[in-house]
Amino acid sequence: MNFKNNKILSALLLLTLTYTTGCYKDKSNDGLTPINTVQITDPLTAGTVTVFQGDVLRLKPTLTLSMTEKMDKLEFSWLVYNSNGQISLASPRAVISNQYELNYLIQGEPFILGEPYIVRLAVKDTETGVISYINYKVSIGNKYGTGWLVLEDKAGNGDLSFIFPDSTVEHQIYSSRNTAPLVGPKKLELTPFVITDGISDVGKRLYILAETGSQEYNYLTMVKKFDYGFEFYIAPTIQKPTVMTWLSTTSGSTRSANIGIVINNGKAHSNLVGGFPGTKKWGDIALTPQGTTNYSLAPYAVGGPGVAAMIYDNTSKRFYNIIAFSNTPGAGSLTAFPAIANTPGQFDLNNVGKTMIFQDSSDVVHTYNSVMKGDDNLPYLYRYKTANTSTATPNLSISNIQMNAPGILNYTAAASSTNTGHIYYSNANVISRYEVGSNSIVETYTFPAGENVTAIKYAKYNFNDKEAVKRARLVVGTWNGTEGKLYYFALSQTGSIGSYTKQFTGFGKIVDLAYKY
């Protein structure tokens, strides 16, 4: 009985205390100080903000204060972290600004190209300690992802320009992001597929070859990564690169590197990417089958399903094969091709007897056009393939003819079509269209006097040209002694040059072009 009375008494006491406390809070409201409330809004938070590397991320949300005079009592903090859950659910946080309006240059850490981020603004009322937040979803893009990369010579130093798919142009890309001069620019080398050499992060490669200062650059930002010598186990004593590329035995969108080839000072160096783990660099000078370095290579290297790397020696005037990684001693060395039967139309890869002056892809996949100069000072066209269809002896050679192509031995720039059987080449200010089938010049185009052609590249596809007639493009660089210009020619389905469709100005002397994608 006493136990029940105690429970009732305790309940009554608790009720009384609760009632009393409530009354105290109600009565105390008369003495409260008004609190400043902060609201942060921005319609940009409904989507994803994309900002390019090298540009400034600008964010300025709207602040709504219940007491506007308290603005000076606010503290701001912009925080960023990677929101890719596959990388880490606890990504490092970095404060990038303490200003109300964010103006942050996207260049290196903490931002990585292609990754998603949360950029958070925290607004703290220093009087009350109350913090308000707003989150932005930000993606880092690369505006130099697709377009024509142009290598220029400006009074002996190299620079880069970029032509975007919408035909806008940006100049001085190299000089705006690299401090070391690029002396004597010669060639662009871009890989169309991903490389896993262990030197750089997995991805495509960009090399710029020059008289001095040849280097590897970040494929996305075009900022210098490594000097030329760093790419070798032992840097060459003489550095005169003409080729620095990666070759694949496959084709299409699934290509991957089987071997890396450098031609430096006329000698071959290889990178056997598939044979061992860890960092892979270019090795020492490759030797001939006789164990010597008595050779001088033309500046071309190609590969395919039938041969890892095919090169041409202008000393012995013959082709060599470089085998990719294997358990045989021949890997990475110059290797002769097996003898072939005396088949009409074919030629002996090991005994051509002429000097190669130009080579490019043809209108047949894995087939190449090689222009040779004979001892008779006449031009010859040798066609061969890197896809072997014979299980007995290789049938890589296709044909050879004496060319009826006036001026081709002294060409200034050239490119083969991969749509039609044509080679486009220039002498001074004239472009000639040579037709393989008829062995003749079928069309010429003439620029103004004094505006000479310095570079030609053929592009089979362009994403902005939807009409079938514009599915191929010839890109031509010229120089008049003062200014470099670049032209687009929308080739017809039969390869006709016609008239140029676009002109771009403001370049230095254009020495090379490459389509970046």
mmCIF file of C-alpha atoms in Angstrom, residues 132-462:
data_model
loop_
_atom_site.group_PDB
_atom_site.id
_atom_site.type_symbol
_atom_site.label_atom_id
_atom_site.label_comp_id
_atom_site.label_asym_id
_atom_site.label_seq_id
_atom_site.Cartn_x
_atom_site.Cartn_y
_atom_site.Cartn_z
ATOM 1 C CA SER A 132 24.676 27.333 -42.741
ATOM 2 C CA TYR A 133 25.722 25.274 -45.779
ATOM 3 C CA ILE A 134 25.220 25.019 -49.526
ATOM 4 C CA ASN A 135 26.651 22.256 -51.769
ATOM 5 C CA TYR A 136 27.602 22.437 -55.447
ATOM 6 C CA LYS A 137 28.233 19.413 -57.659
ATOM 7 C CA VAL A 138 31.284 20.217 -59.783
ATOM 8 C CA SER A 139 32.843 18.237 -62.635
ATOM 9 C CA ILE A 140 36.322 18.984 -64.007
ATOM 10 C CA GLY A 141 36.406 18.970 -67.804
ATOM 11 C CA ASN A 142 39.112 19.486 -70.425
ATOM 12 C CA LYS A 143 38.320 21.929 -73.206
ATOM 13 C CA TYR A 144 41.315 20.673 -75.177
ATOM 14 C CA GLY A 145 39.840 17.183 -75.445
ATOM 15 C CA THR A 146 38.826 17.298 -79.118
ATOM 16 C CA GLY A 147 40.236 19.451 -81.900
ATOM 17 C CA TRP A 148 43.304 20.237 -83.990
ATOM 18 C CA LEU A 149 46.547 20.746 -82.103
ATOM 19 C CA VAL A 150 48.927 22.962 -84.077
ATOM 20 C CA LEU A 151 52.702 23.073 -83.513
ATOM 21 C CA GLU A 152 54.294 26.363 -84.558
ATOM 22 C CA ASP A 153 57.770 27.816 -84.912
ATOM 23 C CA LYS A 154 58.027 31.394 -83.697
ATOM 24 C CA ALA A 155 61.527 32.697 -84.379
ATOM 25 C CA GLY A 156 63.045 29.341 -83.457
ATOM 26 C CA ASN A 157 60.916 28.602 -80.392
ATOM 27 C CA GLY A 158 57.882 26.339 -80.381
ATOM 28 C CA ASP A 159 54.329 27.124 -79.358
ATOM 29 C CA LEU A 160 50.916 25.464 -79.628
ATOM 30 C CA SER A 161 47.509 26.580 -80.827
ATOM 31 C CA PHE A 162 44.216 24.711 -80.676
ATOM 32 C CA ILE A 163 41.280 24.748 -83.096
ATOM 33 C CA PHE A 164 38.064 23.651 -81.402
ATOM 34 C CA PRO A 165 35.222 21.753 -83.122
ATOM 35 C CA ASP A 166 33.194 24.991 -83.226
ATOM 36 C CA SER A 167 36.048 26.566 -85.251
ATOM 37 C CA THR A 168 37.204 28.899 -82.493
ATOM 38 C CA VAL A 169 40.966 29.176 -82.006
ATOM 39 C CA GLU A 170 43.181 29.602 -78.960
ATOM 40 C CA HIS A 171 46.820 30.563 -79.405
ATOM 41 C CA GLN A 172 49.913 30.489 -77.143
ATOM 42 C CA ILE A 173 48.871 27.358 -75.272
ATOM 43 C CA TYR A 174 52.416 26.075 -74.813
ATOM 44 C CA SER A 175 53.931 29.376 -73.691
ATOM 45 C CA SER A 176 51.059 30.112 -71.318
ATOM 46 C CA ARG A 177 51.618 26.970 -69.239
ATOM 47 C CA ASN A 178 55.270 25.974 -69.729
ATOM 48 C CA THR A 179 58.299 28.016 -68.697
ATOM 49 C CA ALA A 180 61.042 26.096 -70.538
ATOM 50 C CA PRO A 181 61.437 27.163 -74.197
ATOM 51 C CA LEU A 182 60.902 24.564 -76.921
ATOM 52 C CA VAL A 183 63.828 25.208 -79.254
ATOM 53 C CA GLY A 184 63.515 24.090 -82.870
ATOM 54 C CA PRO A 185 60.056 22.423 -82.854
ATOM 55 C CA LYS A 186 59.813 19.521 -85.318
ATOM 56 C CA LYS A 187 56.928 17.132 -84.707
ATOM 57 C CA LEU A 188 53.862 16.225 -82.643
ATOM 58 C CA GLU A 189 53.410 12.621 -81.501
ATOM 59 C CA LEU A 190 49.997 11.665 -80.037
ATOM 60 C CA THR A 191 48.886 8.134 -79.239
ATOM 61 C CA PRO A 192 45.305 7.241 -80.231
ATOM 62 C CA PHE A 193 45.067 4.640 -77.462
ATOM 63 C CA VAL A 194 45.863 4.237 -73.763
ATOM 64 C CA ILE A 195 49.454 3.468 -72.706
ATOM 65 C CA THR A 196 50.469 1.578 -69.554
ATOM 66 C CA ASP A 197 54.234 2.101 -69.339
ATOM 67 C CA GLY A 198 54.436 2.703 -65.602
ATOM 68 C CA ILE A 199 56.187 6.054 -66.148
ATOM 69 C CA SER A 200 53.024 8.149 -66.303
ATOM 70 C CA ASP A 201 49.459 7.510 -65.210
ATOM 71 C CA VAL A 202 47.530 5.183 -67.498
ATOM 72 C CA GLY A 203 46.307 7.208 -70.460
ATOM 73 C CA LYS A 204 47.185 8.622 -73.865
ATOM 74 C CA ARG A 205 50.581 10.158 -74.543
ATOM 75 C CA LEU A 206 51.681 13.477 -76.039
ATOM 76 C CA TYR A 207 55.294 14.040 -77.091
ATOM 77 C CA ILE A 208 56.721 17.124 -78.783
ATOM 78 C CA LEU A 209 59.930 16.497 -80.706
ATOM 79 C CA ALA A 210 62.391 19.337 -81.161
ATOM 80 C CA GLU A 211 66.046 20.110 -81.821
ATOM 81 C CA THR A 212 66.446 20.546 -78.060
ATOM 82 C CA GLY A 213 63.993 20.139 -75.220
ATOM 83 C CA SER A 214 61.952 17.261 -76.625
ATOM 84 C CA GLN A 215 59.598 16.235 -73.853
ATOM 85 C CA GLU A 216 56.525 14.304 -72.767
ATOM 86 C CA TYR A 217 53.545 16.477 -71.930
ATOM 87 C CA ASN A 218 50.305 15.860 -70.080
ATOM 88 C CA TYR A 219 47.913 14.721 -72.815
ATOM 89 C CA LEU A 220 45.038 16.660 -71.294
ATOM 90 C CA THR A 221 46.616 19.902 -70.082
ATOM 91 C CA MET A 222 49.734 20.048 -72.309
ATOM 92 C CA VAL A 223 51.935 20.860 -69.337
ATOM 93 C CA LYS A 224 55.459 19.428 -69.391
ATOM 94 C CA LYS A 225 55.960 16.139 -67.536
ATOM 95 C CA PHE A 226 59.353 14.648 -68.441
ATOM 96 C CA ASP A 227 62.447 15.527 -70.418
ATOM 97 C CA TYR A 228 63.260 13.340 -73.401
ATOM 98 C CA GLY A 229 66.196 11.603 -71.717
ATOM 99 C CA PHE A 230 64.062 10.530 -68.756
ATOM 100 C CA GLU A 231 62.073 8.241 -71.072
ATOM 101 C CA PHE A 232 65.148 6.015 -71.595
ATOM 102 C CA TYR A 233 66.949 3.638 -69.260
ATOM 103 C CA ILE A 234 70.121 5.313 -70.561
ATOM 104 C CA ALA A 235 69.595 8.647 -72.297
ATOM 105 C CA PRO A 236 71.049 8.832 -75.839
ATOM 106 C CA THR A 237 74.273 10.818 -76.081
ATOM 107 C CA ILE A 238 73.007 12.522 -79.239
ATOM 108 C CA GLN A 239 69.380 13.571 -79.014
ATOM 109 C CA LYS A 240 67.870 14.057 -82.490
ATOM 110 C CA PRO A 241 64.441 12.410 -82.338
ATOM 111 C CA THR A 242 62.308 11.916 -85.445
ATOM 112 C CA VAL A 243 59.825 9.307 -84.132
ATOM 113 C CA MET A 244 58.466 8.600 -80.648
ATOM 114 C CA THR A 245 55.376 6.470 -80.921
ATOM 115 C CA TRP A 246 53.461 3.404 -79.754
ATOM 116 C CA LEU A 247 52.251 0.674 -82.085
ATOM 117 C CA SER A 248 49.456 -1.866 -81.838
ATOM 118 C CA THR A 249 48.767 -5.202 -83.517
ATOM 119 C CA THR A 250 45.009 -4.544 -83.391
ATOM 120 C CA SER A 251 42.728 -1.885 -84.853
ATOM 121 C CA GLY A 252 39.558 0.007 -84.026
ATOM 122 C CA SER A 253 38.500 1.276 -80.608
ATOM 123 C CA THR A 254 40.038 -1.687 -78.747
ATOM 124 C CA ARG A 255 43.652 -0.996 -79.707
ATOM 125 C CA SER A 256 46.354 -1.314 -77.082
ATOM 126 C CA ALA A 257 50.110 -0.822 -77.254
ATOM 127 C CA ASN A 258 52.310 -3.798 -78.085
ATOM 128 C CA ILE A 259 55.573 -1.944 -78.530
ATOM 129 C CA GLY A 260 56.998 1.559 -78.290
ATOM 130 C CA ILE A 261 59.381 2.776 -80.998
ATOM 131 C CA VAL A 262 61.768 5.718 -80.908
ATOM 132 C CA ILE A 263 63.898 6.691 -83.889
ATOM 133 C CA ASN A 264 66.664 8.934 -82.599
ATOM 134 C CA ASN A 265 69.591 10.077 -84.738
ATOM 135 C CA GLY A 266 68.546 7.446 -87.281
ATOM 136 C CA LYS A 267 68.702 4.563 -84.759
ATOM 137 C CA ALA A 268 65.846 2.521 -83.267
ATOM 138 C CA HIS A 269 65.016 2.130 -79.569
ATOM 139 C CA SER A 270 62.125 -0.035 -78.404
ATOM 140 C CA ASN A 271 59.899 -0.220 -75.341
ATOM 141 C CA LEU A 272 58.653 -3.769 -74.735
ATOM 142 C CA VAL A 273 55.476 -2.944 -72.835
ATOM 143 C CA GLY A 274 54.072 -6.454 -72.480
ATOM 144 C CA GLY A 275 56.888 -8.473 -71.033
ATOM 145 C CA PHE A 276 57.440 -7.529 -67.424
ATOM 146 C CA PRO A 277 55.808 -5.570 -64.600
ATOM 147 C CA GLY A 278 56.806 -2.144 -63.338
ATOM 148 C CA THR A 279 58.220 0.890 -65.097
ATOM 149 C CA LYS A 280 59.011 0.409 -68.785
ATOM 150 C CA LYS A 281 61.337 2.768 -70.636
ATOM 151 C CA TRP A 282 63.035 2.805 -74.012
ATOM 152 C CA GLY A 283 66.151 0.657 -74.219
ATOM 153 C CA ASP A 284 69.522 1.038 -75.869
ATOM 154 C CA ILE A 285 70.121 1.266 -79.642
ATOM 155 C CA ALA A 286 68.689 -1.750 -81.453
ATOM 156 C CA LEU A 287 71.227 -3.822 -83.377
ATOM 157 C CA THR A 288 71.041 -5.222 -86.900
ATOM 158 C CA PRO A 289 71.028 -9.002 -87.472
ATOM 159 C CA GLN A 290 74.810 -8.662 -87.871
ATOM 160 C CA GLY A 291 75.064 -7.056 -84.415
ATOM 161 C CA THR A 292 75.991 -3.553 -85.620
ATOM 162 C CA THR A 293 74.490 -0.047 -85.526
ATOM 163 C CA ASN A 294 75.426 0.601 -89.153
ATOM 164 C CA TYR A 295 72.042 1.839 -90.337
ATOM 165 C CA SER A 296 70.027 5.066 -90.720
ATOM 166 C CA LEU A 297 66.245 4.836 -90.461
ATOM 167 C CA ALA A 298 63.646 6.853 -92.336
ATOM 168 C CA PRO A 299 61.416 8.733 -89.853
ATOM 169 C CA TYR A 300 58.487 6.283 -89.985
ATOM 170 C CA ALA A 301 57.366 3.259 -87.947
ATOM 171 C CA VAL A 302 54.141 1.260 -88.396
ATOM 172 C CA GLY A 303 52.636 -1.915 -86.995
ATOM 173 C CA GLY A 304 49.698 -4.265 -87.403
ATOM 174 C CA PRO A 305 48.427 -7.828 -86.967
ATOM 175 C CA GLY A 306 51.289 -9.303 -88.991
ATOM 176 C CA VAL A 307 54.227 -7.269 -87.720
ATOM 177 C CA ALA A 308 54.812 -5.469 -84.423
ATOM 178 C CA ALA A 309 56.986 -2.680 -85.821
ATOM 179 C CA MET A 310 58.075 -2.164 -89.424
ATOM 180 C CA ILE A 311 60.852 0.331 -90.183
ATOM 181 C CA TYR A 312 63.029 1.193 -93.192
ATOM 182 C CA ASP A 313 66.802 1.555 -93.337
ATOM 183 C CA ASN A 314 68.036 4.091 -95.890
ATOM 184 C CA THR A 315 71.609 2.804 -95.589
ATOM 185 C CA SER A 316 71.011 -0.798 -96.638
ATOM 186 C CA LYS A 317 67.781 0.285 -98.425
ATOM 187 C CA ARG A 318 65.531 -2.398 -96.954
ATOM 188 C CA PHE A 319 62.749 -3.001 -94.430
ATOM 189 C CA TYR A 320 63.296 -4.420 -90.943
ATOM 190 C CA ASN A 321 60.926 -5.890 -88.391
ATOM 191 C CA ILE A 322 61.204 -5.226 -84.662
ATOM 192 C CA ILE A 323 59.636 -8.031 -82.654
ATOM 193 C CA ALA A 324 57.630 -7.152 -79.548
ATOM 194 C CA PHE A 325 58.283 -8.900 -76.230
ATOM 195 C CA SER A 326 58.941 -12.607 -76.500
ATOM 196 C CA ASN A 327 61.241 -15.212 -75.003
ATOM 197 C CA THR A 328 63.504 -15.106 -78.047
ATOM 198 C CA PRO A 329 66.731 -13.106 -78.233
ATOM 199 C CA GLY A 330 65.337 -11.193 -81.211
ATOM 200 C CA ALA A 331 62.911 -9.118 -79.146
ATOM 201 C CA GLY A 332 63.675 -5.426 -79.592
ATOM 202 C CA SER A 333 66.312 -6.006 -82.314
ATOM 203 C CA LEU A 334 66.180 -5.349 -86.042
ATOM 204 C CA THR A 335 65.023 -8.567 -87.688
ATOM 205 C CA ALA A 336 65.005 -9.561 -91.351
ATOM 206 C CA PHE A 337 61.785 -10.728 -92.987
ATOM 207 C CA PRO A 338 61.554 -14.343 -94.191
ATOM 208 C CA ALA A 339 62.195 -14.763 -97.882
ATOM 209 C CA ILE A 340 59.121 -14.839 -100.109
ATOM 210 C CA ALA A 341 58.435 -16.603 -103.364
ATOM 211 C CA ASN A 342 59.023 -14.650 -106.559
ATOM 212 C CA THR A 343 55.399 -13.576 -106.914
ATOM 213 C CA PRO A 344 54.494 -11.107 -109.698
ATOM 214 C CA GLY A 345 53.735 -7.666 -108.284
ATOM 215 C CA GLN A 346 55.427 -8.297 -104.958
ATOM 216 C CA PHE A 347 58.864 -7.049 -103.972
ATOM 217 C CA ASP A 348 61.548 -8.260 -101.582
ATOM 218 C CA LEU A 349 61.223 -6.421 -98.266
ATOM 219 C CA ASN A 350 64.858 -7.229 -97.529
ATOM 220 C CA ASN A 351 66.144 -5.777 -100.820
ATOM 221 C CA VAL A 352 64.299 -2.678 -102.018
ATOM 222 C CA GLY A 353 67.329 -0.714 -103.146
ATOM 223 C CA LYS A 354 65.836 2.771 -102.883
ATOM 224 C CA THR A 355 65.672 5.668 -100.409
ATOM 225 C CA MET A 356 62.383 6.261 -98.560
ATOM 226 C CA ILE A 357 61.356 9.935 -98.549
ATOM 227 C CA PHE A 358 57.691 9.710 -97.434
ATOM 228 C CA GLN A 359 55.237 7.228 -95.933
ATOM 229 C CA ASP A 360 51.632 7.335 -94.748
ATOM 230 C CA SER A 361 48.514 5.189 -94.337
ATOM 231 C CA SER A 362 46.518 4.332 -97.459
ATOM 232 C CA ASP A 363 42.820 3.856 -98.163
ATOM 233 C CA VAL A 364 43.058 0.202 -97.031
ATOM 234 C CA VAL A 365 43.435 -0.575 -93.322
ATOM 235 C CA HIS A 366 46.959 -1.759 -92.407
ATOM 236 C CA THR A 367 48.213 -0.849 -95.904
ATOM 237 C CA TYR A 368 50.838 1.867 -96.468
ATOM 238 C CA ASN A 369 52.070 4.083 -99.280
ATOM 239 C CA SER A 370 55.840 4.571 -99.360
ATOM 240 C CA VAL A 371 57.403 7.028 -101.787
ATOM 241 C CA MET A 372 60.953 6.007 -102.682
ATOM 242 C CA LYS A 373 63.745 7.768 -104.546
ATOM 243 C CA GLY A 374 65.768 5.550 -106.868
ATOM 244 C CA ASP A 375 69.411 5.912 -107.817
ATOM 245 C CA ASP A 376 68.064 7.115 -111.155
ATOM 246 C CA ASN A 377 66.611 10.142 -109.314
ATOM 247 C CA LEU A 378 63.051 9.047 -110.144
ATOM 248 C CA PRO A 379 60.144 8.546 -107.690
ATOM 249 C CA TYR A 380 58.633 5.126 -107.006
ATOM 250 C CA LEU A 381 55.543 4.118 -105.027
ATOM 251 C CA TYR A 382 55.911 0.973 -102.908
ATOM 252 C CA ARG A 383 52.777 -0.374 -101.258
ATOM 253 C CA TYR A 384 52.874 -2.933 -98.447
ATOM 254 C CA LYS A 385 50.746 -4.114 -95.547
ATOM 255 C CA THR A 386 51.274 -5.074 -91.909
ATOM 256 C CA ALA A 387 48.469 -7.676 -91.846
ATOM 257 C CA ASN A 388 49.821 -11.070 -92.856
ATOM 258 C CA THR A 389 47.281 -13.516 -94.366
ATOM 259 C CA SER A 390 49.727 -16.292 -95.203
ATOM 260 C CA THR A 391 50.533 -19.076 -92.756
ATOM 261 C CA ALA A 392 53.611 -20.172 -94.709
ATOM 262 C CA THR A 393 55.591 -17.116 -95.819
ATOM 263 C CA PRO A 394 54.659 -13.463 -95.241
ATOM 264 C CA ASN A 395 52.826 -11.761 -98.095
ATOM 265 C CA LEU A 396 53.271 -8.207 -96.826
ATOM 266 C CA SER A 397 54.541 -6.605 -100.042
ATOM 267 C CA ILE A 398 51.841 -5.541 -102.508
ATOM 268 C CA SER A 399 53.151 -3.547 -105.479
ATOM 269 C CA ASN A 400 55.628 -0.984 -106.755
ATOM 270 C CA ILE A 401 55.515 1.399 -109.705
ATOM 271 C CA GLN A 402 57.461 4.323 -111.066
ATOM 272 C CA MET A 403 55.412 7.425 -110.193
ATOM 273 C CA ASN A 404 54.242 10.041 -112.635
ATOM 274 C CA ALA A 405 54.185 12.733 -109.946
ATOM 275 C CA PRO A 406 56.259 15.787 -110.926
ATOM 276 C CA GLY A 407 57.903 17.528 -107.979
ATOM 277 C CA ILE A 408 57.202 14.836 -105.397
ATOM 278 C CA LEU A 409 60.898 14.212 -104.737
ATOM 279 C CA ASN A 410 61.119 17.807 -103.478
ATOM 280 C CA TYR A 411 57.788 17.974 -101.676
ATOM 281 C CA THR A 412 57.381 20.315 -98.675
ATOM 282 C CA ALA A 413 54.446 18.493 -97.038
ATOM 283 C CA ALA A 414 52.357 15.425 -97.865
ATOM 284 C CA ALA A 415 49.537 13.185 -96.650
ATOM 285 C CA SER A 416 47.788 10.079 -97.957
ATOM 286 C CA SER A 417 44.023 9.709 -98.077
ATOM 287 C CA THR A 418 42.439 6.947 -96.021
ATOM 288 C CA ASN A 419 39.188 7.241 -98.012
ATOM 289 C CA THR A 420 40.380 7.230 -101.597
ATOM 290 C CA GLY A 421 43.511 6.194 -103.497
ATOM 291 C CA HIS A 422 45.247 9.579 -103.398
ATOM 292 C CA ILE A 423 48.387 11.245 -102.079
ATOM 293 C CA TYR A 424 48.294 15.018 -101.544
ATOM 294 C CA TYR A 425 51.651 16.799 -101.639
ATOM 295 C CA SER A 426 52.926 20.345 -101.983
ATOM 296 C CA ASN A 427 55.650 22.288 -103.755
ATOM 297 C CA ALA A 428 55.929 25.921 -102.682
ATOM 298 C CA ASN A 429 52.341 27.288 -102.871
ATOM 299 C CA VAL A 430 50.789 24.436 -104.913
ATOM 300 C CA ILE A 431 49.019 21.289 -103.685
ATOM 301 C CA SER A 432 48.888 18.330 -106.098
ATOM 302 C CA ARG A 433 46.483 15.386 -105.890
ATOM 303 C CA TYR A 434 48.197 12.237 -107.101
ATOM 304 C CA GLU A 435 45.911 9.320 -107.975
ATOM 305 C CA VAL A 436 47.399 5.878 -107.346
ATOM 306 C CA GLY A 437 45.045 4.067 -109.731
ATOM 307 C CA SER A 438 45.817 6.212 -112.785
ATOM 308 C CA ASN A 439 49.389 7.037 -111.717
ATOM 309 C CA SER A 440 48.921 10.702 -112.506
ATOM 310 C CA ILE A 441 48.245 14.158 -111.095
ATOM 311 C CA VAL A 442 44.499 14.742 -111.402
ATOM 312 C CA GLU A 443 44.099 18.102 -109.634
ATOM 313 C CA THR A 444 46.090 21.020 -108.224
ATOM 314 C CA TYR A 445 45.258 23.924 -105.923
ATOM 315 C CA THR A 446 47.297 27.125 -105.819
ATOM 316 C CA PHE A 447 47.596 29.539 -102.897
ATOM 317 C CA PRO A 448 48.586 33.190 -103.402
ATOM 318 C CA ALA A 449 52.182 33.739 -104.504
ATOM 319 C CA GLY A 450 54.568 33.641 -101.554
ATOM 320 C CA GLU A 451 52.154 31.724 -99.323
ATOM 321 C CA ASN A 452 53.913 28.382 -99.199
ATOM 322 C CA VAL A 453 52.592 25.117 -97.763
ATOM 323 C CA THR A 454 54.393 23.897 -94.622
ATOM 324 C CA ALA A 455 52.083 21.140 -93.308
ATOM 325 C CA ILE A 456 49.336 18.836 -94.622
ATOM 326 C CA LYS A 457 47.196 16.374 -92.692
ATOM 327 C CA TYR A 458 44.290 14.211 -93.813
ATOM 328 C CA ALA A 459 41.300 13.684 -91.508
ATOM 329 C CA LYS A 460 38.848 10.953 -92.432
ATOM 330 C CA TYR A 461 36.095 12.065 -90.063
ATOM 331 C CA ASN A 462 35.027 15.257 -88.401
#
